[in-house]
């Protein structure tokens, strides 16, 4: 949740800092709707940018606008819709030193917004988590019926393409692998082949599905794993991996270095 707080606070702090450094605008008594209309028209005529300072100022305004647009779009996905014209009016009123809210009121309203975002995100995480559990179970059930697939007591599914030779790795061993990681819809979230660099790690430092799965092959072996969420990241928030996701990995065990 801290990241959510930071996104709102970053938005607020950025606007405040920028507005503190900008000279108070003159002749900005047009209404917020006209302000928006006029500025949308002005983007079609870049000739109004007569010098470098004006271009810099316009670029700064664009940067703020892009951030606000992204902020609003992301919040709308959560069911939180904010009035763009009122945002423009709020920025304008600060620039002409005629804000209709005190600093205390501004903070109070932003606190309300933060609380709404947290509630909305938690609801979405819970809903998505339940949906992903159902989809993951269905995917695993179908995969388990494929030729050569085996299921362990923990619920891990694996399909060996090459067994490899030598010994299987122990928890304390350092292994080197190449791998592809996908969601059950085929979305690839990681790929060491594309980085052209193998991943080396002590076996007991990764997710349980990998620890168990890699013990089914030896050096030179290759395996496909379907890892239920309880053996992966569960309901933790991980970049590019939705909560309660069943994960699919293709792993090639390149080397094993025994612990001393």
PDB file of C-alpha atoms in Angstrom:
ATOM      1  CA  UNK A   1       0.000   0.000   0.000  1.00  0.00           C
ATOM      2  CA  UNK A   2       2.968   2.326   0.508  1.00  0.00           C
ATOM      3  CA  UNK A   3       3.418   2.527  -3.243  1.00  0.00           C
ATOM      4  CA  UNK A   4      -0.132   3.749  -3.619  1.00  0.00           C
ATOM      5  CA  UNK A   5       0.425   6.437  -1.038  1.00  0.00           C
ATOM      6  CA  UNK A   6       3.613   7.446  -2.813  1.00  0.00           C
ATOM      7  CA  UNK A   7       1.844   7.796  -6.164  1.00  0.00           C
ATOM      8  CA  UNK A   8      -0.687  10.220  -4.720  1.00  0.00           C
ATOM      9  CA  UNK A   9       1.882  12.086  -2.677  1.00  0.00           C
ATOM     10  CA  UNK A  10       4.234  12.282  -5.666  1.00  0.00           C
ATOM     11  CA  UNK A  11       1.433  13.775  -7.722  1.00  0.00           C
ATOM     12  CA  UNK A  12       0.635  16.308  -5.002  1.00  0.00           C
ATOM     13  CA  UNK A  13       4.248  17.179  -4.230  1.00  0.00           C
ATOM     14  CA  UNK A  14       5.158  17.549  -7.893  1.00  0.00           C
ATOM     15  CA  UNK A  15       2.327  19.998  -8.534  1.00  0.00           C
ATOM     16  CA  UNK A  16       3.122  21.999  -5.378  1.00  0.00           C
ATOM     17  CA  UNK A  17       6.850  22.216  -6.131  1.00  0.00           C
ATOM     18  CA  UNK A  18       6.300  23.229  -9.740  1.00  0.00           C
ATOM     19  CA  UNK A  19       3.695  25.817  -8.880  1.00  0.00           C
ATOM     20  CA  UNK A  20       5.952  27.330  -6.220  1.00  0.00           C
ATOM     21  CA  UNK A  21       8.644  27.889  -8.826  1.00  0.00           C
ATOM     22  CA  UNK A  22       6.421  29.291 -11.560  1.00  0.00           C
ATOM     23  CA  UNK A  23       5.632  33.024 -11.676  1.00  0.00           C
ATOM     24  CA  UNK A  24       1.970  33.774 -11.008  1.00  0.00           C
ATOM     25  CA  UNK A  25       0.179  33.868 -14.300  1.00  0.00           C
ATOM     26  CA  UNK A  26      -1.510  37.018 -15.535  1.00  0.00           C
ATOM     27  CA  UNK A  27      -4.826  37.395 -17.348  1.00  0.00           C
ATOM     28  CA  UNK A  28      -5.959  33.848 -16.547  1.00  0.00           C
ATOM     29  CA  UNK A  29      -9.505  34.694 -15.598  1.00  0.00           C
ATOM     30  CA  UNK A  30     -11.047  32.470 -18.287  1.00  0.00           C
ATOM     31  CA  UNK A  31     -13.215  29.635 -17.062  1.00  0.00           C
ATOM     32  CA  UNK A  32     -11.728  26.177 -16.668  1.00  0.00           C
ATOM     33  CA  UNK A  33     -13.681  24.854 -19.645  1.00  0.00           C
ATOM     34  CA  UNK A  34     -12.477  27.683 -21.891  1.00  0.00           C
ATOM     35  CA  UNK A  35      -8.956  27.167 -20.568  1.00  0.00           C
ATOM     36  CA  UNK A  36      -9.058  23.534 -21.640  1.00  0.00           C
ATOM     37  CA  UNK A  37     -10.657  24.392 -24.984  1.00  0.00           C
ATOM     38  CA  UNK A  38      -8.134  27.124 -25.783  1.00  0.00           C
ATOM     39  CA  UNK A  39      -5.176  24.938 -24.873  1.00  0.00           C
ATOM     40  CA  UNK A  40      -6.423  22.039 -26.944  1.00  0.00           C
ATOM     41  CA  UNK A  41      -6.628  24.386 -29.910  1.00  0.00           C
ATOM     42  CA  UNK A  42      -3.184  25.786 -29.219  1.00  0.00           C
ATOM     43  CA  UNK A  43      -1.537  22.388 -29.621  1.00  0.00           C
ATOM     44  CA  UNK A  44      -2.463  22.597 -33.310  1.00  0.00           C
ATOM     45  CA  UNK A  45      -0.517  25.823 -33.728  1.00  0.00           C
ATOM     46  CA  UNK A  46       3.020  25.386 -32.460  1.00  0.00           C
ATOM     47  CA  UNK A  47       3.844  28.837 -33.866  1.00  0.00           C
ATOM     48  CA  UNK A  48       2.640  30.372 -30.602  1.00  0.00           C
ATOM     49  CA  UNK A  49       5.879  29.032 -29.058  1.00  0.00           C
ATOM     50  CA  UNK A  50       8.005  32.012 -29.980  1.00  0.00           C
ATOM     51  CA  UNK A  51      11.220  31.320 -28.033  1.00  0.00           C
ATOM     52  CA  UNK A  52      13.091  28.675 -26.084  1.00  0.00           C
ATOM     53  CA  UNK A  53      11.698  29.720 -22.695  1.00  0.00           C
ATOM     54  CA  UNK A  54       8.146  29.419 -23.984  1.00  0.00           C
ATOM     55  CA  UNK A  55       8.922  25.963 -25.396  1.00  0.00           C
ATOM     56  CA  UNK A  56      10.402  24.875 -22.067  1.00  0.00           C
ATOM     57  CA  UNK A  57       7.352  26.184 -20.203  1.00  0.00           C
ATOM     58  CA  UNK A  58       5.020  24.411 -22.627  1.00  0.00           C
ATOM     59  CA  UNK A  59       7.012  21.182 -22.317  1.00  0.00           C
ATOM     60  CA  UNK A  60       6.738  21.431 -18.534  1.00  0.00           C
ATOM     61  CA  UNK A  61       2.974  21.862 -18.847  1.00  0.00           C
ATOM     62  CA  UNK A  62       2.802  18.857 -21.149  1.00  0.00           C
ATOM     63  CA  UNK A  63       4.785  16.778 -18.673  1.00  0.00           C
ATOM     64  CA  UNK A  64       2.390  17.661 -15.865  1.00  0.00           C
ATOM     65  CA  UNK A  65      -0.553  16.968 -18.161  1.00  0.00           C
ATOM     66  CA  UNK A  66       0.745  13.536 -19.169  1.00  0.00           C
ATOM     67  CA  UNK A  67       1.236  12.589 -15.522  1.00  0.00           C
ATOM     68  CA  UNK A  68      -2.249  13.767 -14.547  1.00  0.00           C
ATOM     69  CA  UNK A  69      -3.803  11.940 -17.513  1.00  0.00           C
ATOM     70  CA  UNK A  70      -2.066   8.700 -16.556  1.00  0.00           C
ATOM     71  CA  UNK A  71      -3.035   9.194 -12.915  1.00  0.00           C
ATOM     72  CA  UNK A  72      -6.707   9.705 -13.845  1.00  0.00           C
ATOM     73  CA  UNK A  73      -6.802   6.749 -16.249  1.00  0.00           C
ATOM     74  CA  UNK A  74      -5.346   4.376 -13.662  1.00  0.00           C
ATOM     75  CA  UNK A  75      -7.768   5.556 -10.971  1.00  0.00           C
ATOM     76  CA  UNK A  76     -10.718   5.242 -13.359  1.00  0.00           C
ATOM     77  CA  UNK A  77      -9.843   1.555 -13.772  1.00  0.00           C
ATOM     78  CA  UNK A  78     -10.500   1.282 -10.037  1.00  0.00           C
ATOM     79  CA  UNK A  79     -13.869   2.996 -10.366  1.00  0.00           C
ATOM     80  CA  UNK A  80     -12.609   6.372  -9.143  1.00  0.00           C
ATOM     81  CA  UNK A  81     -13.521   9.119 -11.600  1.00  0.00           C
ATOM     82  CA  UNK A  82     -12.304  12.678 -11.099  1.00  0.00           C
ATOM     83  CA  UNK A  83     -13.400  15.788 -12.992  1.00  0.00           C
ATOM     84  CA  UNK A  84     -10.625  16.973 -15.329  1.00  0.00           C
ATOM     85  CA  UNK A  85     -12.047  20.486 -15.531  1.00  0.00           C
ATOM     86  CA  UNK A  86     -11.898  20.835 -11.756  1.00  0.00           C
ATOM     87  CA  UNK A  87      -8.281  19.691 -11.767  1.00  0.00           C
ATOM     88  CA  UNK A  88      -7.468  22.336 -14.380  1.00  0.00           C
ATOM     89  CA  UNK A  89      -9.389  24.915 -12.328  1.00  0.00           C
ATOM     90  CA  UNK A  90      -7.416  23.927  -9.217  1.00  0.00           C
ATOM     91  CA  UNK A  91      -4.083  24.374 -11.004  1.00  0.00           C
ATOM     92  CA  UNK A  92      -5.205  27.674 -12.512  1.00  0.00           C
ATOM     93  CA  UNK A  93      -6.448  29.045  -9.180  1.00  0.00           C
ATOM     94  CA  UNK A  94      -3.116  28.318  -7.500  1.00  0.00           C
ATOM     95  CA  UNK A  95      -1.300  30.085 -10.323  1.00  0.00           C
ATOM     96  CA  UNK A  96      -3.384  33.212  -9.818  1.00  0.00           C
ATOM     97  CA  UNK A  97      -3.240  32.884  -6.020  1.00  0.00           C
ATOM     98  CA  UNK A  98      -6.998  32.379  -5.660  1.00  0.00           C
ATOM     99  CA  UNK A  99      -7.323  28.825  -4.344  1.00  0.00           C
ATOM    100  CA  UNK A 100     -10.794  28.093  -2.967  1.00  0.00           C
ATOM    101  CA  UNK A 101      -9.411  25.626  -0.416  1.00  0.00           C
ATOM    102  CA  UNK A 102      -7.042  26.117   2.485  1.00  0.00           C
ATOM    103  CA  UNK A 103      -3.906  23.979   2.789  1.00  0.00           C
ATOM    104  CA  UNK A 104      -5.598  22.053   5.579  1.00  0.00           C
ATOM    105  CA  UNK A 105      -8.644  21.380   3.396  1.00  0.00           C
ATOM    106  CA  UNK A 106      -6.431  20.282   0.495  1.00  0.00           C
ATOM    107  CA  UNK A 107      -4.634  17.785   2.721  1.00  0.00           C
ATOM    108  CA  UNK A 108      -7.941  16.492   4.084  1.00  0.00           C
ATOM    109  CA  UNK A 109      -9.363  15.923   0.595  1.00  0.00           C
ATOM    110  CA  UNK A 110      -6.210  14.187  -0.590  1.00  0.00           C
ATOM    111  CA  UNK A 111      -6.342  11.930   2.463  1.00  0.00           C
ATOM    112  CA  UNK A 112      -9.885  10.981   1.444  1.00  0.00           C
ATOM    113  CA  UNK A 113      -8.647  10.209  -2.076  1.00  0.00           C
ATOM    114  CA  UNK A 114      -5.829   8.030  -0.746  1.00  0.00           C
ATOM    115  CA  UNK A 115      -8.284   6.099   1.400  1.00  0.00           C
ATOM    116  CA  UNK A 116     -10.606   5.533  -1.572  1.00  0.00           C
ATOM    117  CA  UNK A 117      -7.705   4.265  -3.651  1.00  0.00           C
ATOM    118  CA  UNK A 118      -6.562   1.837  -0.960  1.00  0.00           C
ATOM    119  CA  UNK A 119     -10.086   0.431  -0.558  1.00  0.00           C
ATOM    120  CA  UNK A 120     -10.568   0.118  -4.332  1.00  0.00           C
ATOM    121  CA  UNK A 121      -7.171  -1.564  -4.845  1.00  0.00           C
ATOM    122  CA  UNK A 122      -7.794  -4.052  -2.027  1.00  0.00           C
ATOM    123  CA  UNK A 123     -11.158  -4.984  -3.540  1.00  0.00           C
ATOM    124  CA  UNK A 124      -9.574  -5.444  -6.965  1.00  0.00           C
ATOM    125  CA  UNK A 125      -6.742  -7.554  -5.565  1.00  0.00           C
ATOM    126  CA  UNK A 126      -9.229  -9.788  -3.745  1.00  0.00           C
ATOM    127  CA  UNK A 127     -11.451 -10.157  -6.812  1.00  0.00           C
ATOM    128  CA  UNK A 128      -8.540 -10.779  -9.190  1.00  0.00           C
ATOM    129  CA  UNK A 129      -6.982 -13.199  -6.730  1.00  0.00           C
ATOM    130  CA  UNK A 130     -10.101 -15.368  -6.610  1.00  0.00           C
ATOM    131  CA  UNK A 131     -10.438 -15.285 -10.400  1.00  0.00           C
ATOM    132  CA  UNK A 132      -6.796 -16.293 -10.856  1.00  0.00           C
ATOM    133  CA  UNK A 133      -7.159 -19.196  -8.439  1.00  0.00           C
ATOM    134  CA  UNK A 134     -10.061 -20.606 -10.455  1.00  0.00           C
ATOM    135  CA  UNK A 135      -8.288 -20.102 -13.795  1.00  0.00           C
ATOM    136  CA  UNK A 136      -5.064 -21.581 -12.433  1.00  0.00           C
ATOM    137  CA  UNK A 137      -6.835 -24.694 -11.170  1.00  0.00           C
ATOM    138  CA  UNK A 138      -8.520 -25.202 -14.555  1.00  0.00           C
ATOM    139  CA  UNK A 139      -5.206 -24.783 -16.401  1.00  0.00           C
ATOM    140  CA  UNK A 140      -3.383 -27.195 -14.094  1.00  0.00           C
ATOM    141  CA  UNK A 141      -6.160 -29.791 -14.420  1.00  0.00           C
ATOM    142  CA  UNK A 142      -5.915 -29.684 -18.209  1.00  0.00           C
ATOM    143  CA  UNK A 143      -2.095 -29.754 -18.191  1.00  0.00           C
ATOM    144  CA  UNK A 144      -2.063 -32.770 -15.862  1.00  0.00           C
ATOM    145  CA  UNK A 145      -3.782 -34.839 -18.576  1.00  0.00           C
ATOM    146  CA  UNK A 146      -0.984 -34.279 -21.093  1.00  0.00           C
ATOM    147  CA  UNK A 147       1.433 -37.064 -21.961  1.00  0.00           C
ATOM    148  CA  UNK A 148       4.434 -37.362 -19.657  1.00  0.00           C
ATOM    149  CA  UNK A 149       3.130 -34.921 -17.036  1.00  0.00           C
ATOM    150  CA  UNK A 150       3.538 -35.902 -13.396  1.00  0.00           C
ATOM    151  CA  UNK A 151       2.083 -34.344 -10.260  1.00  0.00           C
ATOM    152  CA  UNK A 152       3.824 -34.251  -6.901  1.00  0.00           C
ATOM    153  CA  UNK A 153       2.212 -34.390  -3.478  1.00  0.00           C
ATOM    154  CA  UNK A 154       2.602 -30.619  -3.128  1.00  0.00           C
ATOM    155  CA  UNK A 155       0.610 -29.967  -6.310  1.00  0.00           C
ATOM    156  CA  UNK A 156       3.570 -29.189  -8.581  1.00  0.00           C
ATOM    157  CA  UNK A 157       3.178 -30.400 -12.163  1.00  0.00           C
ATOM    158  CA  UNK A 158       6.218 -31.208 -14.270  1.00  0.00           C
ATOM    159  CA  UNK A 159       7.088 -32.561 -17.688  1.00  0.00           C
ATOM    160  CA  UNK A 160      10.669 -33.651 -18.372  1.00  0.00           C
ATOM    161  CA  UNK A 161      12.068 -32.925 -21.826  1.00  0.00           C
ATOM    162  CA  UNK A 162      15.634 -34.046 -20.990  1.00  0.00           C
ATOM    163  CA  UNK A 163      16.721 -35.747 -17.779  1.00  0.00           C
ATOM    164  CA  UNK A 164      20.379 -34.719 -17.993  1.00  0.00           C
ATOM    165  CA  UNK A 165      23.275 -36.627 -16.447  1.00  0.00           C
ATOM    166  CA  UNK A 166      25.046 -36.811 -13.101  1.00  0.00           C
ATOM    167  CA  UNK A 167      23.585 -35.874  -9.743  1.00  0.00           C
ATOM    168  CA  UNK A 168      20.453 -33.914  -8.939  1.00  0.00           C
ATOM    169  CA  UNK A 169      21.028 -30.565  -7.193  1.00  0.00           C
ATOM    170  CA  UNK A 170      20.712 -30.169  -3.434  1.00  0.00           C
ATOM    171  CA  UNK A 171      19.266 -27.150  -1.640  1.00  0.00           C
ATOM    172  CA  UNK A 172      22.718 -25.833  -0.764  1.00  0.00           C
ATOM    173  CA  UNK A 173      24.071 -26.162  -4.322  1.00  0.00           C
ATOM    174  CA  UNK A 174      24.507 -23.214  -6.675  1.00  0.00           C
ATOM    175  CA  UNK A 175      22.828 -23.873  -9.997  1.00  0.00           C
ATOM    176  CA  UNK A 176      22.967 -22.069 -13.318  1.00  0.00           C
ATOM    177  CA  UNK A 177      19.903 -22.104 -15.549  1.00  0.00           C
ATOM    178  CA  UNK A 178      18.288 -20.629 -18.616  1.00  0.00           C
ATOM    179  CA  UNK A 179      14.528 -20.235 -18.381  1.00  0.00           C
ATOM    180  CA  UNK A 180      11.297 -18.732 -19.696  1.00  0.00           C
ATOM    181  CA  UNK A 181       8.506 -17.702 -17.358  1.00  0.00           C
ATOM    182  CA  UNK A 182       4.907 -17.265 -18.500  1.00  0.00           C
ATOM    183  CA  UNK A 183       1.445 -16.721 -17.115  1.00  0.00           C
ATOM    184  CA  UNK A 184      -1.203 -19.290 -18.020  1.00  0.00           C
ATOM    185  CA  UNK A 185      -2.542 -16.982 -20.763  1.00  0.00           C
ATOM    186  CA  UNK A 186       0.852 -17.154 -22.484  1.00  0.00           C
ATOM    187  CA  UNK A 187       2.089 -13.738 -21.365  1.00  0.00           C
ATOM    188  CA  UNK A 188       5.861 -13.919 -20.920  1.00  0.00           C
ATOM    189  CA  UNK A 189       7.093 -12.076 -17.823  1.00  0.00           C
ATOM    190  CA  UNK A 190      10.736 -13.195 -17.815  1.00  0.00           C
ATOM    191  CA  UNK A 191      13.235 -14.788 -20.162  1.00  0.00           C
ATOM    192  CA  UNK A 192      16.941 -15.320 -19.456  1.00  0.00           C
ATOM    193  CA  UNK A 193      17.556 -16.341 -23.087  1.00  0.00           C
ATOM    194  CA  UNK A 194      16.651 -12.833 -24.235  1.00  0.00           C
ATOM    195  CA  UNK A 195      19.173 -11.398 -21.779  1.00  0.00           C
ATOM    196  CA  UNK A 196      21.743 -13.851 -23.162  1.00  0.00           C
ATOM    197  CA  UNK A 197      22.900 -14.493 -19.619  1.00  0.00           C
ATOM    198  CA  UNK A 198      22.136 -17.545 -17.456  1.00  0.00           C
ATOM    199  CA  UNK A 199      20.681 -17.102 -13.980  1.00  0.00           C
ATOM    200  CA  UNK A 200      22.873 -18.485 -11.150  1.00  0.00           C
ATOM    201  CA  UNK A 201      21.593 -18.886  -7.586  1.00  0.00           C
ATOM    202  CA  UNK A 202      21.696 -21.075  -4.523  1.00  0.00           C
ATOM    203  CA  UNK A 203      18.780 -23.462  -4.933  1.00  0.00           C
ATOM    204  CA  UNK A 204      17.162 -22.815  -1.574  1.00  0.00           C
ATOM    205  CA  UNK A 205      16.823 -19.074  -2.255  1.00  0.00           C
ATOM    206  CA  UNK A 206      14.071 -19.265  -4.902  1.00  0.00           C
ATOM    207  CA  UNK A 207      10.351 -20.059  -4.862  1.00  0.00           C
ATOM    208  CA  UNK A 208       9.322 -23.526  -3.577  1.00  0.00           C
ATOM    209  CA  UNK A 209       8.158 -24.621  -7.045  1.00  0.00           C
ATOM    210  CA  UNK A 210      11.658 -24.153  -8.430  1.00  0.00           C
ATOM    211  CA  UNK A 211      13.358 -25.797  -5.448  1.00  0.00           C
ATOM    212  CA  UNK A 212      11.223 -28.906  -5.847  1.00  0.00           C
ATOM    213  CA  UNK A 213      11.058 -28.884  -9.631  1.00  0.00           C
ATOM    214  CA  UNK A 214      14.780 -28.679 -10.357  1.00  0.00           C
ATOM    215  CA  UNK A 215      15.362 -31.814  -8.274  1.00  0.00           C
ATOM    216  CA  UNK A 216      13.642 -33.832 -11.000  1.00  0.00           C
ATOM    217  CA  UNK A 217      16.453 -33.223 -13.516  1.00  0.00           C
ATOM    218  CA  UNK A 218      20.240 -33.314 -13.621  1.00  0.00           C
ATOM    219  CA  UNK A 219      22.909 -31.203 -15.306  1.00  0.00           C
ATOM    220  CA  UNK A 220      21.970 -30.665 -18.951  1.00  0.00           C
ATOM    221  CA  UNK A 221      18.330 -31.491 -18.254  1.00  0.00           C
ATOM    222  CA  UNK A 222      15.295 -29.502 -19.301  1.00  0.00           C
ATOM    223  CA  UNK A 223      11.906 -29.393 -17.601  1.00  0.00           C
ATOM    224  CA  UNK A 224       8.547 -27.673 -17.833  1.00  0.00           C
ATOM    225  CA  UNK A 225       6.913 -26.702 -14.560  1.00  0.00           C
ATOM    226  CA  UNK A 226       3.354 -25.628 -13.842  1.00  0.00           C
ATOM    227  CA  UNK A 227       3.566 -24.093 -10.398  1.00  0.00           C
ATOM    228  CA  UNK A 228       0.427 -23.457  -8.331  1.00  0.00           C
ATOM    229  CA  UNK A 229       0.283 -20.123  -6.548  1.00  0.00           C
ATOM    230  CA  UNK A 230       1.020 -21.629  -3.126  1.00  0.00           C
ATOM    231  CA  UNK A 231       4.407 -22.768  -4.488  1.00  0.00           C
ATOM    232  CA  UNK A 232       5.024 -19.448  -6.267  1.00  0.00           C
ATOM    233  CA  UNK A 233       4.215 -15.922  -5.025  1.00  0.00           C
ATOM    234  CA  UNK A 234       0.738 -16.415  -3.573  1.00  0.00           C
ATOM    235  CA  UNK A 235      -1.115 -13.159  -2.990  1.00  0.00           C
ATOM    236  CA  UNK A 236       2.065 -11.079  -2.845  1.00  0.00           C
ATOM    237  CA  UNK A 237       2.196  -8.130  -5.225  1.00  0.00           C
ATOM    238  CA  UNK A 238       4.974  -8.827  -7.744  1.00  0.00           C
ATOM    239  CA  UNK A 239       5.635  -6.689 -10.859  1.00  0.00           C
ATOM    240  CA  UNK A 240       4.163  -8.317 -14.008  1.00  0.00           C
ATOM    241  CA  UNK A 241       2.703 -11.225 -12.013  1.00  0.00           C
ATOM    242  CA  UNK A 242      -0.935 -10.890 -10.885  1.00  0.00           C
ATOM    243  CA  UNK A 243      -1.847 -12.110  -7.396  1.00  0.00           C
ATOM    244  CA  UNK A 244      -2.521 -15.839  -6.980  1.00  0.00           C
ATOM    245  CA  UNK A 245      -1.106 -16.635 -10.413  1.00  0.00           C
ATOM    246  CA  UNK A 246      -0.288 -20.153 -11.514  1.00  0.00           C
ATOM    247  CA  UNK A 247       3.080 -19.896 -13.273  1.00  0.00           C
ATOM    248  CA  UNK A 248       4.540 -21.821 -16.187  1.00  0.00           C
ATOM    249  CA  UNK A 249       8.316 -22.219 -16.499  1.00  0.00           C
ATOM    250  CA  UNK A 250      10.572 -23.914 -19.001  1.00  0.00           C
ATOM    251  CA  UNK A 251      13.945 -24.414 -17.299  1.00  0.00           C
ATOM    252  CA  UNK A 252      17.236 -25.727 -18.617  1.00  0.00           C
ATOM    253  CA  UNK A 253      19.722 -26.785 -15.933  1.00  0.00           C
ATOM    254  CA  UNK A 254      23.130 -25.758 -17.286  1.00  0.00           C
ATOM    255  CA  UNK A 255      25.419 -26.397 -14.332  1.00  0.00           C
ATOM    256  CA  UNK A 256      25.534 -27.450 -10.688  1.00  0.00           C
ATOM    257  CA  UNK A 257      28.212 -26.321  -8.267  1.00  0.00           C
ATOM    258  CA  UNK A 258      28.283 -28.329  -5.073  1.00  0.00           C
ATOM    259  CA  UNK A 259      28.392 -26.492  -1.766  1.00  0.00           C
ATOM    260  CA  UNK A 260      31.728 -26.755   0.049  1.00  0.00           C
TER     261      UNK A 260
END
